[in-house]
Amino acid sequence: MRKGLLVFLFCLFLQWNLAPPVCAAGRLRVGVHDNQPLAFVDADGQAKGFLIDILEYIGAKEGWRLDYIPGSLAECLERLKRGEIDLVVGIGYSRERNEVYDFTYEDIYSDWGAVYTQVDSDINQIVNLDNKKIAVVHDDIHYHNLRNLAEQLKLKCRFIEAYEYDAVLELIARKKVDAGVVNRLYGLEFETNYDVSRSPIIFSHTEVHFAVPKKKHRELIRAIDKHLAPLKSDKSSIYHQALDKWTPTKVKWQLPKWLVGILAAAGGLLLLFLVTGLILRAQVKAKTAELSFINQELLGEIAERKRVEDVLRLTQFSVDNAGDAAFWMGPDAKFIYVNDTACSSLGYSRQELLSMTVPDIDPNFPAAAWPEHWQEVRRRGSFIVESQHRTREGRVFPVEITVNYLEFEGKEYNCVFARDTTERKEAEKEKERMQVQLRQAQKMEAVGTLAGGIAHDFNNLLQAVQGYAQLLLLKMDDDDSGQRGLQQIVRAATRGAELTQQLLTFSRKIESELQPIDFNREVENVRLLLERTIPKMIEVKFRLAEDLKMVNADPGQIEQILMNLAVNAKDAMPDGGKLIVETANVILDQDYCKIHRVANPGSYVQLTVTDTGHGIDKMTIEHIFEPFYTTKETGKGTGLGLATVYGIVKSHNGHIVCYSEPDEGTTFKIYLPTIDSTEEARKAEEHMTAPEGGSETILLVDDEEPIRSLGTQILEEFGYTVLTAADGESALQIYSKEQKKIDLVILDLIMPGMGGKLCLLELLKINLEAKVAIASGYSPDGPTREILKNGAKGFISKPYDLRQILKVVREVLDKPSSQ
């Protein structure tokens, strides 16, 4: 039944998992035992024989270098099992040996086991071997088959093991044993050299193959099989030449005693047939025809059985060595077959698995649920399902199972192929994690763009308020009654400007004044401020690493990061707690950077701010860096604190993560790339000096009339002559007429129509040496970076600050034209 099932499944398996051939090449260690005339080593140490000639031919075709290693049959098999040799010639195939070695699909030669006895022995049947001493070769296939046959016939044989066939014949000739077993070909070749008799007992039909270590050199098998089939079919090939050369042609046949009696009886019958020949001739002729027909039918049956056996062997070999685990079972969930991959993946032997059931290895199919599952298998037939397998050690791994329900000879089977999907599952998880991070980054980028646009428009409104208030203050005496009100206006406008700066910080569109700093020193500068502002019921601890590396950062923005995080921590601990600030040197490797989307692996300074407050739930964490998002009560927070921190960190090419659980506190970790400690320190800040004016002519270009009016008043107040234009087109017309008189152009970046970028290019076409300063609420490292590279001489930040605009104007005017 099992053989029939194997045939039925063969086509299914070939489509499922048939590995491509691999060519063998290089040096091969070949084991040779004394099995004349098939293979042997002569007195000069040269390997010879029928099988050696064939192997030499194939080796020459494949480019192999063959090193022959002689030994007994047992020694060769043991060396092959341990992997000390690559190939053994002339090994009889059996199912038991197939568990230990791999065999060529093509057999090389068919042989039988022959029983030899002492001269004049009465042993002429298998049953005559009962209670006899029989010489055999250790590990010989005929020895194993005779032993099994004796057990079946309940014969009590005493086997004497030798290591070569010549020793078996020698033991018989010296009357040390009653009989001995050799292969038929060896006996026919050497029986005349010993005082022995060949009995009529022939048994154990065996196919001789090449053998290799299990699962180690299958490419050798494929290469040898590739040559054997055409060699056997070609009557003029080396195969048939070697067969004629090495097989015996003259054999001395000795008739057994029982055959002599039969021949004598046949002689008498022949005499009788001569007398009655005419009567019986017709009957004999008819019977002969009948026997010939029966013989032809038998030959056909034998050929068909041989073909089926070949298919079965190929199927068995293919399924046993499949890349996916194979499990065949019945309705009771008990395994009736498993392949080598199933055993290796689960850590069990084949015998152990064949005593187990599906629930023993699959936690998703408990025994109680199996009947229901079997009904589903019967209903659906063939389908794919995902499940899990559990190894001997208890490790559980995911598998993709292909189910195949079959009915054969009235019985039901489920033939399953299981593929380990551990690597695929991990890849899918990694892909999903990366997609989530990408969506979050895209969302933050979109929110940043929106925030930057809002800040730009808000800046224009504040500019008029702040600028005019500053101008009025300049014209008032210190005791003027309206001065206090104007100062309040300036402070309110300044506060509004700070809010827009936070929005622009989040969107990374403000200028960061980066310089090499001692990070610990900046933390120490904030320490005193925190100790004064954080309530006494909150314990503040600082754990600063010694020899902390330097970073390239804006000191004011680092202070803002610490203050924003500290204020958030304070609000999370209304009843007191601990606030811990730590610094450390860390290395972020490739794996961390890949998972967390950090730009570059390498050395970073880590700032950790931890509180023991009420914590943050997972849903809130996804939004905490968005501007205006807050969980505080109305009026107690702007929702810009963490958004500002996020923007500052990103503008420093850093990375920020938040770890928190409800009622478990919160930890923020910020990573800023380090710099070489030998890098030159940035120049000290310039001391604030009094604004300086001039007498030059300036063209002020801005689409906002209040901005143009404010700028005009500021510049004229300090001695400059001011021309104005509301757009780029007007600016080009004015400059074309008055370029000899115009010393500087202050050009707004964002304007309807031509815009600041295109206007700059046109101005430079008119006068390559034109001095142009760009005015914008964005950072010179943001959208204005390219325009500054294209010929602008300076940058004025919006909203206008009186000191800043006068300082930049003076610097650009004082630069030589070539700069």
Coordinates of N, CA and C in Angstrom, one line a residue, residues 52 91 94 115 205 208 216 221 263 283 303 343 382 407 442 532 536 567 577 651 665 673 676 755 763 802:
I52 N 36.2 0.0 -11.3 CA 37.3 1.0 -11.4 C 37.4 1.5 -12.8
I91 N 28.8 -1.3 -3.7 CA 28.0 -1.5 -2.4 C 26.6 -2.0 -2.8
S94 N 20.4 -1.6 0.1 CA 19.3 -2.1 0.9 C 18.6 -0.9 1.6
V115 N 26.0 -20.0 -2.1 CA 26.5 -20.8 -0.9 C 27.5 -21.8 -1.4
H205 N 19.1 -11.6 -4.4 CA 19.3 -10.8 -5.6 C 19.6 -9.3 -5.1
V208 N 24.1 -3.6 -7.3 CA 25.4 -3.0 -6.9 C 25.4 -1.5 -7.3
K216 N 25.9 14.5 1.9 CA 27.2 15.2 1.8 C 27.6 15.4 0.4
I221 N 26.6 11.9 -6.9 CA 25.6 10.9 -7.4 C 25.0 11.4 -8.7
L263 N 18.4 -36.0 -13.9 CA 18.8 -36.2 -15.3 C 18.7 -37.7 -15.6
Q283 N 1.2 -33.0 -28.4 CA 0.9 -32.4 -27.1 C 2.1 -31.6 -26.5
A303 N 9.7 -7.1 -15.9 CA 10.1 -5.8 -16.4 C 9.3 -4.6 -15.8
C343 N 12.8 15.5 10.4 CA 13.6 15.1 11.6 C 14.6 16.2 12.0
S382 N -7.1 20.4 -0.9 CA -5.8 21.0 -1.0 C -5.8 22.5 -0.7
E407 N -7.3 10.1 -1.1 CA -7.9 8.8 -0.9 C -7.2 7.7 -1.7
Q442 N 6.7 61.4 7.6 CA 6.0 62.2 6.6 C 4.9 63.1 7.2
R532 N 16.0 76.7 40.9 CA 15.2 77.9 41.4 C 13.7 77.8 40.9
K536 N 10.2 72.4 45.4 CA 11.1 71.7 46.3 C 10.7 70.3 46.5
V567 N 10.2 71.4 32.3 CA 8.9 72.0 32.6 C 7.8 70.9 32.4
G577 N 8.2 64.1 43.1 CA 8.8 62.9 42.5 C 10.3 63.2 42.2
S651 N 17.3 69.8 13.7 CA 18.2 70.8 13.0 C 19.7 70.6 13.4
G665 N 6.2 56.7 34.7 CA 7.1 57.8 34.5 C 7.5 57.9 33.0
P673 N 25.2 64.2 17.4 CA 26.5 63.7 16.9 C 27.7 64.5 17.6
D676 N 35.2 66.3 16.8 CA 36.6 66.1 17.3 C 36.9 67.2 18.3
G755 N 9.0 87.0 -7.4 CA 9.6 86.4 -6.2 C 11.1 86.8 -6.1
L763 N 18.7 91.0 -11.2 CA 19.6 92.1 -10.7 C 21.0 91.9 -11.0
L802 N 15.6 96.3 15.0 CA 16.3 97.6 14.7 C 17.8 97.4 14.6

